[in-house]
Coordinates of C-alpha atoms in Angstrom, one line a residue:
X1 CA 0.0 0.0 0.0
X2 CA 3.0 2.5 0.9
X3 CA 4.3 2.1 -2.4
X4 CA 1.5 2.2 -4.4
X5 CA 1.0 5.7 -2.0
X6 CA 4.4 6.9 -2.7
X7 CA 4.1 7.1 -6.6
X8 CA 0.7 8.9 -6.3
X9 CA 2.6 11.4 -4.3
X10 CA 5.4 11.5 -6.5
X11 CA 2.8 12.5 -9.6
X12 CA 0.6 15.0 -6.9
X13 CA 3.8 16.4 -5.8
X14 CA 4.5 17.2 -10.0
X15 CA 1.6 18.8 -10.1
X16 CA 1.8 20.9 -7.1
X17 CA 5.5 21.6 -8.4
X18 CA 3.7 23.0 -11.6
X19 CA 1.4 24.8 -10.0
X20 CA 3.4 26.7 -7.8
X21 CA 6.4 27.2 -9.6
X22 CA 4.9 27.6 -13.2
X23 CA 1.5 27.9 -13.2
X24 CA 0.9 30.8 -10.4
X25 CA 4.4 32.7 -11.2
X26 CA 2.9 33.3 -14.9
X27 CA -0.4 34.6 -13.6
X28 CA 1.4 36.8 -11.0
X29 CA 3.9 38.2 -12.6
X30 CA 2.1 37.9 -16.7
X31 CA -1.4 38.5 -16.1
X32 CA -2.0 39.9 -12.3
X33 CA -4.8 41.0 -10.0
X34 CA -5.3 44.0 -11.7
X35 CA -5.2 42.4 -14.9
X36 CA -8.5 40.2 -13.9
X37 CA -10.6 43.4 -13.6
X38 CA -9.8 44.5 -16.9
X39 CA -11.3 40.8 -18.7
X40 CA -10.2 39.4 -21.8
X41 CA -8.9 42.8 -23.1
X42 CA -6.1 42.6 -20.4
X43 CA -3.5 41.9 -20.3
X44 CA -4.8 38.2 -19.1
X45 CA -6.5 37.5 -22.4
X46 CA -3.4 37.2 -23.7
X47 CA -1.6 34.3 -22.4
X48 CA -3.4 30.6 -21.8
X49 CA -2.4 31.4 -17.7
X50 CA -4.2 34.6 -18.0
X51 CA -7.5 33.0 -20.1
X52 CA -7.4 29.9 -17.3
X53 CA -8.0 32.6 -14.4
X54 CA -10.5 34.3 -16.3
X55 CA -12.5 30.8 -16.8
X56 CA -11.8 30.3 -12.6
X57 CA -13.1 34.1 -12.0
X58 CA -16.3 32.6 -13.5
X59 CA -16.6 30.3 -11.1
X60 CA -15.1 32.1 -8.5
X61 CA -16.3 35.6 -9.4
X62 CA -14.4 37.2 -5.9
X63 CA -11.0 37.4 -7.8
X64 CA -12.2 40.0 -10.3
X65 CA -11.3 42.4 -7.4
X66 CA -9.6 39.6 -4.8
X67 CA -9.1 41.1 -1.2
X68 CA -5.4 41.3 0.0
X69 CA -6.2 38.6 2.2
X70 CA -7.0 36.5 -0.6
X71 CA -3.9 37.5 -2.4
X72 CA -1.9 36.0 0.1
X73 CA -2.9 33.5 0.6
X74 CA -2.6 32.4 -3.2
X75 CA 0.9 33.8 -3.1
X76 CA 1.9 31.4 0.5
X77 CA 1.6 28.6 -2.2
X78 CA 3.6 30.1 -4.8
X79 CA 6.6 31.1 -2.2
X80 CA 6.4 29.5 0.4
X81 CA 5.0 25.9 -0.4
X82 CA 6.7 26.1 -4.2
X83 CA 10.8 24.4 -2.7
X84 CA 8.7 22.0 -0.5
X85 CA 7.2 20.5 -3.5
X86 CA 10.5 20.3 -4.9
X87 CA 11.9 18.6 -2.4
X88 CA 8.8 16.1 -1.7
X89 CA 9.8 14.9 -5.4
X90 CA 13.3 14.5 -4.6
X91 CA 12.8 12.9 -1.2
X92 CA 10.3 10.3 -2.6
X93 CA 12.0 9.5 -5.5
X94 CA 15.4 8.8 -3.6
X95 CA 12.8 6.8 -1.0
X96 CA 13.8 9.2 1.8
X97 CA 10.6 9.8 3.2
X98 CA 10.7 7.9 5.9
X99 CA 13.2 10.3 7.6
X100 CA 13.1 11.5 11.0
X101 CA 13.9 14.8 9.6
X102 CA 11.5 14.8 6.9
X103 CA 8.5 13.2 8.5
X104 CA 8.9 16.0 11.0
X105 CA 9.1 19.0 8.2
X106 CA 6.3 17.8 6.0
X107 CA 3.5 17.4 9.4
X108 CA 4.6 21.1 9.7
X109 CA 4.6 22.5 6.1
X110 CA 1.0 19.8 6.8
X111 CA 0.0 21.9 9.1
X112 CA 0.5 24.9 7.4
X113 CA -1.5 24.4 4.2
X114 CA -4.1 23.0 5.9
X115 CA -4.9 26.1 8.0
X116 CA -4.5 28.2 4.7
X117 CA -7.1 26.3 2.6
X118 CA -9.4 25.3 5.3
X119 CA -9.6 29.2 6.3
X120 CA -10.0 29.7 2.7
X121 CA -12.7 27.1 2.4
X122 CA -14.8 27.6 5.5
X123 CA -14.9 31.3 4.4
X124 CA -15.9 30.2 0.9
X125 CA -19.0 28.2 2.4
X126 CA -20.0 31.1 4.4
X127 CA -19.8 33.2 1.7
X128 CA -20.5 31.9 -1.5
X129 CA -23.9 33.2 -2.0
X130 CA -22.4 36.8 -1.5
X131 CA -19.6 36.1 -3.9
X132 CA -21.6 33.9 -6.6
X133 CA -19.3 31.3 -5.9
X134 CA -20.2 27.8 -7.6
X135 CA -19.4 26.5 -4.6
X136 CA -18.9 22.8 -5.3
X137 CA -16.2 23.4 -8.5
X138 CA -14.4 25.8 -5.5
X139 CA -14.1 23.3 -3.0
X140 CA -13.3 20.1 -5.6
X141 CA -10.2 21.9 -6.9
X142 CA -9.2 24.0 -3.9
X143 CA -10.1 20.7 -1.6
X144 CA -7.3 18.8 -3.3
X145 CA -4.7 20.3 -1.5
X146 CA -5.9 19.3 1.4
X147 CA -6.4 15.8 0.0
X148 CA -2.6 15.6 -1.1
X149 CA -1.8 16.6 2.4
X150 CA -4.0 13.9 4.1
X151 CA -2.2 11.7 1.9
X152 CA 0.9 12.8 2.9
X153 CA 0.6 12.4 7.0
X154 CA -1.4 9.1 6.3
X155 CA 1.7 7.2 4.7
X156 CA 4.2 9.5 6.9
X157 CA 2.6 8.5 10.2
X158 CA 0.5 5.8 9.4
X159 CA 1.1 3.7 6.6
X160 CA 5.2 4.0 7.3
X161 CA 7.2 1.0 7.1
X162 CA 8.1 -0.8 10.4
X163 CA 11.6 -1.0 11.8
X164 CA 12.2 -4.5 13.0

């Protein structure tokens, strides 16, 4: 079962890489906040990053004009969570995971994005009818983070291989 679980991680870990390291650096620093207010004449209509947001801001109409808050909390992921994805991938895929040092790093960094998207997703199901938020597509995609991160303390501290 622990193997099976490490290669999923391995792949969610790629795509967590991608998302924070490519994916949110493009719509930052090509496309921007400010550039969601202004539509598809932006400066987001020009690039595939920018047209995804604009598709998202349709289901998730609150990042037209995102509070700072909000902001943040999307950029935490981009700087702060970006070299922990990195080094998941390298950890796994030397089978290192099982690490004192490791294990004790990724409950924290577990920790962490937990409280970020579950403050993000218990204010999204007290507000959605003020924001127009489809709130199911919101909680699906922003919900697998904390998916990849139950998955992660479950073959950490649970499903870790016994020392004889």
């Amino acid at each position: 079962m622990s193997r099976w679980l490490d290669r999923l991680l391995i792949v969610l870990f790629l795509f967590t890489s991608f998302m924070s390291l490519v994916y949110a650096p493009l719509f930052v620093f090509g496309c921007g906040w400010d550039g969601l207010k202004l539509g598809i004449e932006g400066p987001c209509g020009a690039s595939w990053i920018g047209r995804a947001w604009l598709g998202y801001v349709q289901v998730e109409p609150i990042y037209v004009d995102a509070p700072l808050w909000l902001r943040l909390v999307n950029e935490l992921d981009m700087f702060f969570f970006s070299w922990f994805y990195v080094l998941s991938l390298i950890v796994f895929a030397a089978g290192r995971q099982d690490r004192r040092w490791y294990r004790g790093l990724a409950t924290f960094m577990a920790g962490m994005m937990t409280y970020a998207i579950g403050f993000y997703l218990i204010w999204e199901l007290l507000t959605y009818r003020q924001t127009g938020a489809q709130i199911v597509p919101v909680v699906i995609f922003n919900g697998l983070w904390l998916v990849i991160f139950g998955l992660l303390m479950l073959r950490l501290h649970v499903l870790r291989p016994r020392v004889a």
